[in-house]
Each structure stands twice: as C-alpha cells, then as structure tokens.
C-alpha cells in the first residue's frame, strides 16, 4: 500500500492509523503547494482532486477521504481494535466523531485559518466556533482519555491531526488543559510517535 501524504496535514491521521494498526505502508510525499511529487510528477494525475491523503492499494485501487480510509485500515487489522465491529452502536459513535471532525473541525481550520487572504472577520468567526468545539472536547476529555471512552480509535487519530494545527495557527489551547493532555497522550503512543518521527514532526530521543 502507498500513502500519498504531506507532513502535518490531515493525511497524518491515516499515517497514525496505519502505524497503530501495524500495517506496512510506503510513503509518497506530495508538495500540496505545487501539487507535485518529489520526482516532479503532477499530483493531479494521481488524484484529480489534488489533495492528500490518497491510499493506493497493491492492486491499484485508490481510496480518498480521511474518514473512509481510516475505517478501511482499521478493518484490515481488527486485532489492533481501532474501530468497533460493524453493526455495533460503538462503531456508530466513532463514525459520529469522524463526521464531526471532518465537517466541523477540519473544514473550519482549512481553508479559513490556513489561508493568508481570509478576512480577519471570517477568521474571528472561525476562532469563536472552534472555541465552542474545543470547550466541548475539553469537558469530555476531562472525564475520559479518548473521544469514545477508554480506548483509542481512528477518530482520535483524526482529532489529533486536526487539533494539532492550533500550534501552527496561533490558536491557543491554554484554556483547554484536558485537550492539551489528550494531544500529549496520543503523542506518547508508539504508533503515533512513529508517524510523527517519519514525517519529521518530532525528533528521535538521543
Ligand atoms: N475531504 C478530504 C479533504 C482533504 C484535504 O483537505 N487535504 C488537504 C491537506 S489537509 C490538501 O491536500 N490540500 C491541498 C489541496 O486541496 O490542494 C478528506 O477528508 O480527505
């Protein structure tokens, strides 16, 4: 399997899940600023939408969309227990979180806060919306270690990748101590750590 990714973007969620699941993947880096691979290939020829992540299976099948890909990977490695069984209410709760992160968090940060040209009034509106969502997450995570309870799931990998953008975009997490502790908790997991190291986002301890 090949994962087309760009460091620290939403593709990090897929990368973390692959590592947590113990699934071998080849990484193909995409410069999403110019939509090119390191060898000069035009990324639009790989994904006509131009964005990461894209997972290419060994038979050439291409999968896009974070929420779909992470569920696919989790189902390949049931022993890792990253997603409850199909048909269970617990799985639906994970899917609720995936949808919430995708539609309410991911697409609030991006494009609005990432783009320099966004009007300050729009940025302020987005920051207020994020503050409400972060407040909700903080209250929940003060009571339990992960979004759906005691166990890390694919939704936590996605939440990590997106909430972590706060550090790049001057969105202070100080008002949300439980949310900050949650990010640190995920960073200390072996699979997540491997993904962060491979993307050059943390350094190997000496
Ligand atoms: N709906 C897509 C969104 C993917 C997305 O927004 N990817 C961003 C990085 S986080 C990207 O590659 N942007 C570059 C572009 O759209 O040209 C998903 O959930 O996978």
PDB file of N, CA and C in Angstrom, residues 35-123:
ATOM      1  N   UNK A  35       1.387  20.847  -5.897  1.00  0.00           N
ATOM      2  CA  UNK A  35       0.761  19.605  -6.382  1.00  0.00           C
ATOM      3  C   UNK A  35       1.723  18.766  -7.211  1.00  0.00           C
ATOM      4  N   UNK A  36       2.919  18.553  -6.649  1.00  0.00           N
ATOM      5  CA  UNK A  36       3.923  17.714  -7.331  1.00  0.00           C
ATOM      6  C   UNK A  36       4.534  16.734  -6.346  1.00  0.00           C
ATOM      7  N   UNK A  37       4.954  15.588  -6.876  1.00  0.00           N
ATOM      8  CA  UNK A  37       5.740  14.631  -6.083  1.00  0.00           C
ATOM      9  C   UNK A  37       7.201  15.035  -6.168  1.00  0.00           C
ATOM     10  N   UNK A  38       8.041  14.423  -5.343  1.00  0.00           N
ATOM     11  CA  UNK A  38       9.472  14.746  -5.358  1.00  0.00           C
ATOM     12  C   UNK A  38      10.097  14.504  -6.727  1.00  0.00           C
ATOM     13  N   UNK A  39       9.586  13.490  -7.466  1.00  0.00           N
ATOM     14  CA  UNK A  39      10.159  13.205  -8.794  1.00  0.00           C
ATOM     15  C   UNK A  39       9.577  14.094  -9.888  1.00  0.00           C
ATOM     16  N   UNK A  40       8.772  15.079  -9.502  1.00  0.00           N
ATOM     17  CA  UNK A  40       8.235  16.030 -10.471  1.00  0.00           C
ATOM     18  C   UNK A  40       6.856  15.656 -11.021  1.00  0.00           C
ATOM     19  N   UNK A  41       6.382  14.444 -10.707  1.00  0.00           N
ATOM     20  CA  UNK A  41       5.057  14.022 -11.203  1.00  0.00           C
ATOM     21  C   UNK A  41       3.979  15.016 -10.767  1.00  0.00           C
ATOM     22  N   UNK A  42       3.103  15.335 -11.709  1.00  0.00           N
ATOM     23  CA  UNK A  42       1.963  16.200 -11.409  1.00  0.00           C
ATOM     24  C   UNK A  42       0.965  15.392 -10.576  1.00  0.00           C
ATOM     25  N   UNK A  43       0.735  15.823  -9.332  1.00  0.00           N
ATOM     26  CA  UNK A  43      -0.116  15.034  -8.426  1.00  0.00           C
ATOM     27  C   UNK A  43      -1.560  14.927  -8.925  1.00  0.00           C
ATOM     28  N   UNK A  44      -1.993  15.880  -9.736  1.00  0.00           N
ATOM     29  CA  UNK A  44      -3.365  15.791 -10.271  1.00  0.00           C
ATOM     30  C   UNK A  44      -3.540  14.543 -11.141  1.00  0.00           C
ATOM     31  N   UNK A  45      -2.418  13.992 -11.638  1.00  0.00           N
ATOM     32  CA  UNK A  45      -2.538  12.755 -12.421  1.00  0.00           C
ATOM     33  C   UNK A  45      -2.753  11.549 -11.496  1.00  0.00           C
ATOM     34  N   UNK A  46      -2.432  11.716 -10.223  1.00  0.00           N
ATOM     35  CA  UNK A  46      -2.675  10.655  -9.231  1.00  0.00           C
ATOM     36  C   UNK A  46      -4.062  10.844  -8.629  1.00  0.00           C
ATOM     37  N   UNK A  47      -4.324  12.060  -8.151  1.00  0.00           N
ATOM     38  CA  UNK A  47      -5.631  12.383  -7.570  1.00  0.00           C
ATOM     39  C   UNK A  47      -6.147  13.652  -8.245  1.00  0.00           C
ATOM     40  N   UNK A  48      -7.149  13.527  -9.095  1.00  0.00           N
ATOM     41  CA  UNK A  48      -7.672  14.704  -9.808  1.00  0.00           C
ATOM     42  C   UNK A  48      -8.159  15.800  -8.867  1.00  0.00           C
ATOM     43  N   UNK A  49      -8.443  15.451  -7.592  1.00  0.00           N
ATOM     44  CA  UNK A  49      -8.859  16.485  -6.634  1.00  0.00           C
ATOM     45  C   UNK A  49      -7.650  17.240  -6.085  1.00  0.00           C
ATOM     46  N   UNK A  50      -6.474  16.691  -6.259  1.00  0.00           N
ATOM     47  CA  UNK A  50      -5.247  17.394  -5.868  1.00  0.00           C
ATOM     48  C   UNK A  50      -4.911  17.332  -4.396  1.00  0.00           C
ATOM     49  N   UNK A  51      -5.756  16.665  -3.608  1.00  0.00           N
ATOM     50  CA  UNK A  51      -5.435  16.690  -2.184  1.00  0.00           C
ATOM     51  C   UNK A  51      -5.001  15.336  -1.629  1.00  0.00           C
ATOM     52  N   UNK A  52      -4.334  15.418  -0.472  1.00  0.00           N
ATOM     53  CA  UNK A  52      -3.962  14.239   0.303  1.00  0.00           C
ATOM     54  C   UNK A  52      -4.993  14.107   1.412  1.00  0.00           C
ATOM     55  N   UNK A  53      -5.169  12.925   1.990  1.00  0.00           N
ATOM     56  CA  UNK A  53      -4.483  11.669   1.701  1.00  0.00           C
ATOM     57  C   UNK A  53      -5.107  10.924   0.528  1.00  0.00           C
ATOM     58  N   UNK A  54      -4.260  10.090  -0.071  1.00  0.00           N
ATOM     59  CA  UNK A  54      -4.761   9.093  -1.027  1.00  0.00           C
ATOM     60  C   UNK A  54      -4.020   7.805  -0.714  1.00  0.00           C
ATOM     61  N   UNK A  55      -4.786   6.740  -0.571  1.00  0.00           N
ATOM     62  CA  UNK A  55      -4.179   5.432  -0.299  1.00  0.00           C
ATOM     63  C   UNK A  55      -4.332   4.594  -1.558  1.00  0.00           C
ATOM     64  N   UNK A  56      -3.184   4.118  -2.070  1.00  0.00           N
ATOM     65  CA  UNK A  56      -3.229   3.255  -3.253  1.00  0.00           C
ATOM     66  C   UNK A  56      -2.929   1.826  -2.815  1.00  0.00           C
ATOM     67  N   UNK A  57      -3.874   0.950  -3.084  1.00  0.00           N
ATOM     68  CA  UNK A  57      -3.703  -0.452  -2.695  1.00  0.00           C
ATOM     69  C   UNK A  57      -2.802  -1.160  -3.701  1.00  0.00           C
ATOM     70  N   UNK A  58      -2.354  -2.349  -3.327  1.00  0.00           N
ATOM     71  CA  UNK A  58      -1.405  -3.065  -4.183  1.00  0.00           C
ATOM     72  C   UNK A  58      -2.005  -3.423  -5.543  1.00  0.00           C
ATOM     73  N   UNK A  59      -3.354  -3.529  -5.623  1.00  0.00           N
ATOM     74  CA  UNK A  59      -3.981  -3.830  -6.921  1.00  0.00           C
ATOM     75  C   UNK A  59      -4.300  -2.561  -7.712  1.00  0.00           C
ATOM     76  N   UNK A  60      -3.826  -1.416  -7.209  1.00  0.00           N
ATOM     77  CA  UNK A  60      -4.017  -0.153  -7.925  1.00  0.00           C
ATOM     78  C   UNK A  60      -5.268   0.621  -7.512  1.00  0.00           C
ATOM     79  N   UNK A  61      -6.129   0.007  -6.698  1.00  0.00           N
ATOM     80  CA  UNK A  61      -7.326   0.717  -6.223  1.00  0.00           C
ATOM     81  C   UNK A  61      -6.902   1.947  -5.427  1.00  0.00           C
ATOM     82  N   UNK A  62      -7.582   3.064  -5.688  1.00  0.00           N
ATOM     83  CA  UNK A  62      -7.258   4.302  -4.966  1.00  0.00           C
ATOM     84  C   UNK A  62      -8.404   4.679  -4.038  1.00  0.00           C
ATOM     85  N   UNK A  63      -8.057   5.001  -2.814  1.00  0.00           N
ATOM     86  CA  UNK A  63      -9.052   5.437  -1.835  1.00  0.00           C
ATOM     87  C   UNK A  63      -8.724   6.852  -1.389  1.00  0.00           C
ATOM     88  N   UNK A  64      -9.758   7.673  -1.291  1.00  0.00           N
ATOM     89  CA  UNK A  64      -9.575   9.033  -0.781  1.00  0.00           C
ATOM     90  C   UNK A  64     -10.536   9.250   0.389  1.00  0.00           C
ATOM     91  N   UNK A  65     -10.383  10.363   1.056  1.00  0.00           N
ATOM     92  CA  UNK A  65     -11.194  10.829   2.186  1.00  0.00           C
ATOM     93  C   UNK A  65     -10.724  10.161   3.487  1.00  0.00           C
ATOM     94  N   UNK A  66     -10.226  11.011   4.371  1.00  0.00           N
ATOM     95  CA  UNK A  66      -9.679  10.537   5.649  1.00  0.00           C
ATOM     96  C   UNK A  66     -10.620   9.556   6.342  1.00  0.00           C
ATOM     97  N   UNK A  67     -11.894   9.954   6.478  1.00  0.00           N
ATOM     98  CA  UNK A  67     -12.823   9.137   7.272  1.00  0.00           C
ATOM     99  C   UNK A  67     -13.000   7.743   6.690  1.00  0.00           C
ATOM    100  N   UNK A  68     -13.027   7.658   5.371  1.00  0.00           N
ATOM    101  CA  UNK A  68     -13.202   6.352   4.720  1.00  0.00           C
ATOM    102  C   UNK A  68     -11.922   5.521   4.847  1.00  0.00           C
ATOM    103  N   UNK A  69     -10.784   6.164   4.612  1.00  0.00           N
ATOM    104  CA  UNK A  69      -9.522   5.400   4.602  1.00  0.00           C
ATOM    105  C   UNK A  69      -9.206   4.840   5.991  1.00  0.00           C
ATOM    106  N   UNK A  70      -9.412   5.643   7.021  1.00  0.00           N
ATOM    107  CA  UNK A  70      -9.044   5.142   8.360  1.00  0.00           C
ATOM    108  C   UNK A  70      -9.928   3.953   8.757  1.00  0.00           C
ATOM    109  N   UNK A  71     -11.177   3.967   8.325  1.00  0.00           N
ATOM    110  CA  UNK A  71     -12.043   2.822   8.646  1.00  0.00           C
ATOM    111  C   UNK A  71     -11.598   1.585   7.878  1.00  0.00           C
ATOM    112  N   UNK A  72     -11.206   1.800   6.621  1.00  0.00           N
ATOM    113  CA  UNK A  72     -10.712   0.685   5.804  1.00  0.00           C
ATOM    114  C   UNK A  72      -9.487   0.050   6.477  1.00  0.00           C
ATOM    115  N   UNK A  73      -8.542   0.880   6.888  1.00  0.00           N
ATOM    116  CA  UNK A  73      -7.313   0.357   7.507  1.00  0.00           C
ATOM    117  C   UNK A  73      -7.618  -0.362   8.823  1.00  0.00           C
ATOM    118  N   UNK A  74      -8.494   0.236   9.618  1.00  0.00           N
ATOM    119  CA  UNK A  74      -8.816  -0.390  10.914  1.00  0.00           C
ATOM    120  C   UNK A  74      -9.430  -1.767  10.700  1.00  0.00           C
ATOM    121  N   UNK A  75     -10.247  -1.901   9.679  1.00  0.00           N
ATOM    122  CA  UNK A  75     -10.869  -3.203   9.420  1.00  0.00           C
ATOM    123  C   UNK A  75      -9.858  -4.234   8.921  1.00  0.00           C
ATOM    124  N   UNK A  76      -8.739  -3.771   8.356  1.00  0.00           N
ATOM    125  CA  UNK A  76      -7.697  -4.713   7.919  1.00  0.00           C
ATOM    126  C   UNK A  76      -6.943  -5.300   9.105  1.00  0.00           C
ATOM    127  N   UNK A  77      -7.013  -4.615  10.240  1.00  0.00           N
ATOM    128  CA  UNK A  77      -6.228  -5.051  11.415  1.00  0.00           C
ATOM    129  C   UNK A  77      -7.129  -5.090  12.644  1.00  0.00           C
ATOM    130  N   UNK A  78      -8.119  -5.982  12.652  1.00  0.00           N
ATOM    131  CA  UNK A  78      -9.077  -5.987  13.784  1.00  0.00           C
ATOM    132  C   UNK A  78      -8.403  -6.200  15.134  1.00  0.00           C
ATOM    133  N   UNK A  79      -7.248  -6.892  15.113  1.00  0.00           N
ATOM    134  CA  UNK A  79      -6.560  -7.156  16.392  1.00  0.00           C
ATOM    135  C   UNK A  79      -6.096  -5.866  17.069  1.00  0.00           C
ATOM    136  N   UNK A  80      -5.939  -4.801  16.283  1.00  0.00           N
ATOM    137  CA  UNK A  80      -5.496  -3.530  16.874  1.00  0.00           C
ATOM    138  C   UNK A  80      -6.651  -2.788  17.552  1.00  0.00           C
ATOM    139  N   UNK A  81      -7.875  -3.222  17.284  1.00  0.00           N
ATOM    140  CA  UNK A  81      -9.070  -2.656  17.944  1.00  0.00           C
ATOM    141  C   UNK A  81      -9.145  -1.130  17.837  1.00  0.00           C
ATOM    142  N   UNK A  82      -8.983  -0.636  16.628  1.00  0.00           N
ATOM    143  CA  UNK A  82      -9.051   0.818  16.407  1.00  0.00           C
ATOM    144  C   UNK A  82     -10.451   1.267  16.017  1.00  0.00           C
ATOM    145  N   UNK A  83     -11.338   0.289  15.825  1.00  0.00           N
ATOM    146  CA  UNK A  83     -12.710   0.583  15.395  1.00  0.00           C
ATOM    147  C   UNK A  83     -13.590  -0.586  15.830  1.00  0.00           C
ATOM    148  N   UNK A  84     -14.688  -0.287  16.540  1.00  0.00           N
ATOM    149  CA  UNK A  84     -15.557  -1.383  16.983  1.00  0.00           C
ATOM    150  C   UNK A  84     -16.178  -2.126  15.792  1.00  0.00           C
ATOM    151  N   UNK A  85     -16.705  -3.302  16.015  1.00  0.00           N
ATOM    152  CA  UNK A  85     -17.232  -4.119  14.911  1.00  0.00           C
ATOM    153  C   UNK A  85     -18.383  -3.443  14.161  1.00  0.00           C
ATOM    154  N   UNK A  86     -18.493  -3.764  12.859  1.00  0.00           N
ATOM    155  CA  UNK A  86     -19.590  -3.239  12.037  1.00  0.00           C
ATOM    156  C   UNK A  86     -20.920  -3.661  12.660  1.00  0.00           C
ATOM    157  N   UNK A  87     -21.873  -2.735  12.642  1.00  0.00           N
ATOM    158  CA  UNK A  87     -23.199  -3.060  13.173  1.00  0.00           C
ATOM    159  C   UNK A  87     -23.358  -2.716  14.644  1.00  0.00           C
ATOM    160  N   UNK A  88     -22.249  -2.403  15.328  1.00  0.00           N
ATOM    161  CA  UNK A  88     -22.366  -2.075  16.758  1.00  0.00           C
ATOM    162  C   UNK A  88     -22.626  -0.578  16.929  1.00  0.00           C
ATOM    163  N   UNK A  89     -23.301  -0.257  18.008  1.00  0.00           N
ATOM    164  CA  UNK A  89     -23.584   1.156  18.290  1.00  0.00           C
ATOM    165  C   UNK A  89     -22.268   1.896  18.585  1.00  0.00           C
ATOM    166  N   UNK A  90     -21.282   1.170  19.126  1.00  0.00           N
ATOM    167  CA  UNK A  90     -19.978   1.780  19.421  1.00  0.00           C
ATOM    168  C   UNK A  90     -19.306   2.256  18.136  1.00  0.00           C
ATOM    169  N   UNK A  91     -19.491   1.496  17.071  1.00  0.00           N
ATOM    170  CA  UNK A  91     -18.900   1.910  15.794  1.00  0.00           C
ATOM    171  C   UNK A  91     -19.572   3.194  15.297  1.00  0.00           C
ATOM    172  N   UNK A  92     -20.879   3.262  15.480  1.00  0.00           N
ATOM    173  CA  UNK A  92     -21.582   4.474  15.043  1.00  0.00           C
ATOM    174  C   UNK A  92     -21.077   5.688  15.818  1.00  0.00           C
ATOM    175  N   UNK A  93     -20.771   5.505  17.089  1.00  0.00           N
ATOM    176  CA  UNK A  93     -20.232   6.638  17.861  1.00  0.00           C
ATOM    177  C   UNK A  93     -18.888   7.098  17.285  1.00  0.00           C
ATOM    178  N   UNK A  94     -18.046   6.149  16.871  1.00  0.00           N
ATOM    179  CA  UNK A  94     -16.778   6.537  16.241  1.00  0.00           C
ATOM    180  C   UNK A  94     -17.071   7.284  14.936  1.00  0.00           C
ATOM    181  N   UNK A  95     -18.038   6.796  14.189  1.00  0.00           N
ATOM    182  CA  UNK A  95     -18.375   7.446  12.914  1.00  0.00           C
ATOM    183  C   UNK A  95     -18.957   8.844  13.132  1.00  0.00           C
ATOM    184  N   UNK A  96     -19.694   9.003  14.233  1.00  0.00           N
ATOM    185  CA  UNK A  96     -20.185  10.355  14.569  1.00  0.00           C
ATOM    186  C   UNK A  96     -19.000  11.305  14.731  1.00  0.00           C
ATOM    187  N   UNK A  97     -17.995  10.838  15.480  1.00  0.00           N
ATOM    188  CA  UNK A  97     -16.828  11.695  15.710  1.00  0.00           C
ATOM    189  C   UNK A  97     -16.081  11.968  14.406  1.00  0.00           C
ATOM    190  N   UNK A  98     -15.927  10.939  13.576  1.00  0.00           N
ATOM    191  CA  UNK A  98     -15.217  11.154  12.302  1.00  0.00           C
ATOM    192  C   UNK A  98     -15.915  12.227  11.482  1.00  0.00           C
ATOM    193  N   UNK A  99     -17.236  12.159  11.456  1.00  0.00           N
ATOM    194  CA  UNK A  99     -18.008  13.125  10.660  1.00  0.00           C
ATOM    195  C   UNK A  99     -17.911  14.522  11.270  1.00  0.00           C
ATOM    196  N   UNK A 100     -17.983  14.586  12.580  1.00  0.00           N
ATOM    197  CA  UNK A 100     -17.867  15.878  13.266  1.00  0.00           C
ATOM    198  C   UNK A 100     -16.495  16.510  12.986  1.00  0.00           C
ATOM    199  N   UNK A 101     -15.453  15.692  13.102  1.00  0.00           N
ATOM    200  CA  UNK A 101     -14.098  16.230  12.895  1.00  0.00           C
ATOM    201  C   UNK A 101     -13.951  16.705  11.453  1.00  0.00           C
ATOM    202  N   UNK A 102     -14.457  15.894  10.525  1.00  0.00           N
ATOM    203  CA  UNK A 102     -14.334  16.230   9.108  1.00  0.00           C
ATOM    204  C   UNK A 102     -15.086  17.518   8.757  1.00  0.00           C
ATOM    205  N   UNK A 103     -16.338  17.599   9.207  1.00  0.00           N
ATOM    206  CA  UNK A 103     -17.165  18.717   8.741  1.00  0.00           C
ATOM    207  C   UNK A 103     -17.065  19.955   9.622  1.00  0.00           C
ATOM    208  N   UNK A 104     -16.851  19.774  10.904  1.00  0.00           N
ATOM    209  CA  UNK A 104     -16.873  20.936  11.807  1.00  0.00           C
ATOM    210  C   UNK A 104     -15.475  21.445  12.176  1.00  0.00           C
ATOM    211  N   UNK A 105     -14.524  20.534  12.337  1.00  0.00           N
ATOM    212  CA  UNK A 105     -13.178  20.981  12.736  1.00  0.00           C
ATOM    213  C   UNK A 105     -12.252  21.145  11.531  1.00  0.00           C
ATOM    214  N   UNK A 106     -12.080  20.063  10.784  1.00  0.00           N
ATOM    215  CA  UNK A 106     -11.150  20.087   9.649  1.00  0.00           C
ATOM    216  C   UNK A 106     -11.480  21.247   8.707  1.00  0.00           C
ATOM    217  N   UNK A 107     -12.735  21.330   8.309  1.00  0.00           N
ATOM    218  CA  UNK A 107     -13.091  22.329   7.302  1.00  0.00           C
ATOM    219  C   UNK A 107     -13.368  23.715   7.888  1.00  0.00           C
ATOM    220  N   UNK A 108     -13.172  23.849   9.191  1.00  0.00           N
ATOM    221  CA  UNK A 108     -13.162  25.200   9.762  1.00  0.00           C
ATOM    222  C   UNK A 108     -11.726  25.726   9.679  1.00  0.00           C
ATOM    223  N   UNK A 109     -10.792  24.908  10.143  1.00  0.00           N
ATOM    224  CA  UNK A 109      -9.371  25.294  10.064  1.00  0.00           C
ATOM    225  C   UNK A 109      -8.974  25.542   8.609  1.00  0.00           C
ATOM    226  N   UNK A 110      -9.375  24.590   7.778  1.00  0.00           N
ATOM    227  CA  UNK A 110      -8.922  24.624   6.387  1.00  0.00           C
ATOM    228  C   UNK A 110     -10.152  24.700   5.493  1.00  0.00           C
ATOM    229  N   UNK A 111     -10.306  25.736   4.695  1.00  0.00           N
ATOM    230  CA  UNK A 111      -9.279  26.690   4.329  1.00  0.00           C
ATOM    231  C   UNK A 111      -9.165  27.937   5.213  1.00  0.00           C
ATOM    232  N   UNK A 112     -10.155  28.241   6.065  1.00  0.00           N
ATOM    233  CA  UNK A 112     -10.269  29.609   6.572  1.00  0.00           C
ATOM    234  C   UNK A 112      -9.051  30.097   7.351  1.00  0.00           C
ATOM    235  N   UNK A 113      -8.539  29.288   8.266  1.00  0.00           N
ATOM    236  CA  UNK A 113      -7.412  29.796   9.059  1.00  0.00           C
ATOM    237  C   UNK A 113      -6.074  29.610   8.354  1.00  0.00           C
ATOM    238  N   UNK A 114      -5.999  28.632   7.467  1.00  0.00           N
ATOM    239  CA  UNK A 114      -4.725  28.383   6.790  1.00  0.00           C
ATOM    240  C   UNK A 114      -4.431  29.435   5.728  1.00  0.00           C
ATOM    241  N   UNK A 115      -5.488  30.012   5.154  1.00  0.00           N
ATOM    242  CA  UNK A 115      -5.265  30.923   4.017  1.00  0.00           C
ATOM    243  C   UNK A 115      -5.025  32.354   4.478  1.00  0.00           C
ATOM    244  N   UNK A 116      -3.871  32.889   4.045  1.00  0.00           N
ATOM    245  CA  UNK A 116      -3.491  34.246   4.475  1.00  0.00           C
ATOM    246  C   UNK A 116      -4.529  35.276   4.054  1.00  0.00           C
ATOM    247  N   UNK A 117      -5.178  35.044   2.905  1.00  0.00           N
ATOM    248  CA  UNK A 117      -6.072  36.069   2.363  1.00  0.00           C
ATOM    249  C   UNK A 117      -7.446  36.105   3.048  1.00  0.00           C
ATOM    250  N   UNK A 118      -7.732  35.154   3.963  1.00  0.00           N
ATOM    251  CA  UNK A 118      -9.036  35.162   4.642  1.00  0.00           C
ATOM    252  C   UNK A 118      -9.205  36.456   5.439  1.00  0.00           C
ATOM    253  N   UNK A 119     -10.386  37.077   5.305  1.00  0.00           N
ATOM    254  CA  UNK A 119     -10.642  38.330   6.024  1.00  0.00           C
ATOM    255  C   UNK A 119     -10.574  38.089   7.532  1.00  0.00           C
ATOM    256  N   UNK A 120     -10.095  39.083   8.277  1.00  0.00           N
ATOM    257  CA  UNK A 120      -9.944  38.935   9.728  1.00  0.00           C
ATOM    258  C   UNK A 120     -11.304  38.642  10.378  1.00  0.00           C
ATOM    259  N   UNK A 121     -12.387  39.231   9.860  1.00  0.00           N
ATOM    260  CA  UNK A 121     -13.712  38.985  10.456  1.00  0.00           C
ATOM    261  C   UNK A 121     -14.098  37.506  10.305  1.00  0.00           C
ATOM    262  N   UNK A 122     -13.755  36.901   9.185  1.00  0.00           N
ATOM    263  CA  UNK A 122     -14.053  35.476   8.971  1.00  0.00           C
ATOM    264  C   UNK A 122     -13.202  34.635   9.918  1.00  0.00           C
ATOM    265  N   UNK A 123     -11.922  35.003  10.030  1.00  0.00           N
ATOM    266  CA  UNK A 123     -11.034  34.252  10.934  1.00  0.00           C
ATOM    267  C   UNK A 123     -11.566  34.300  12.366  1.00  0.00           C
TER     268      UNK A 123
END
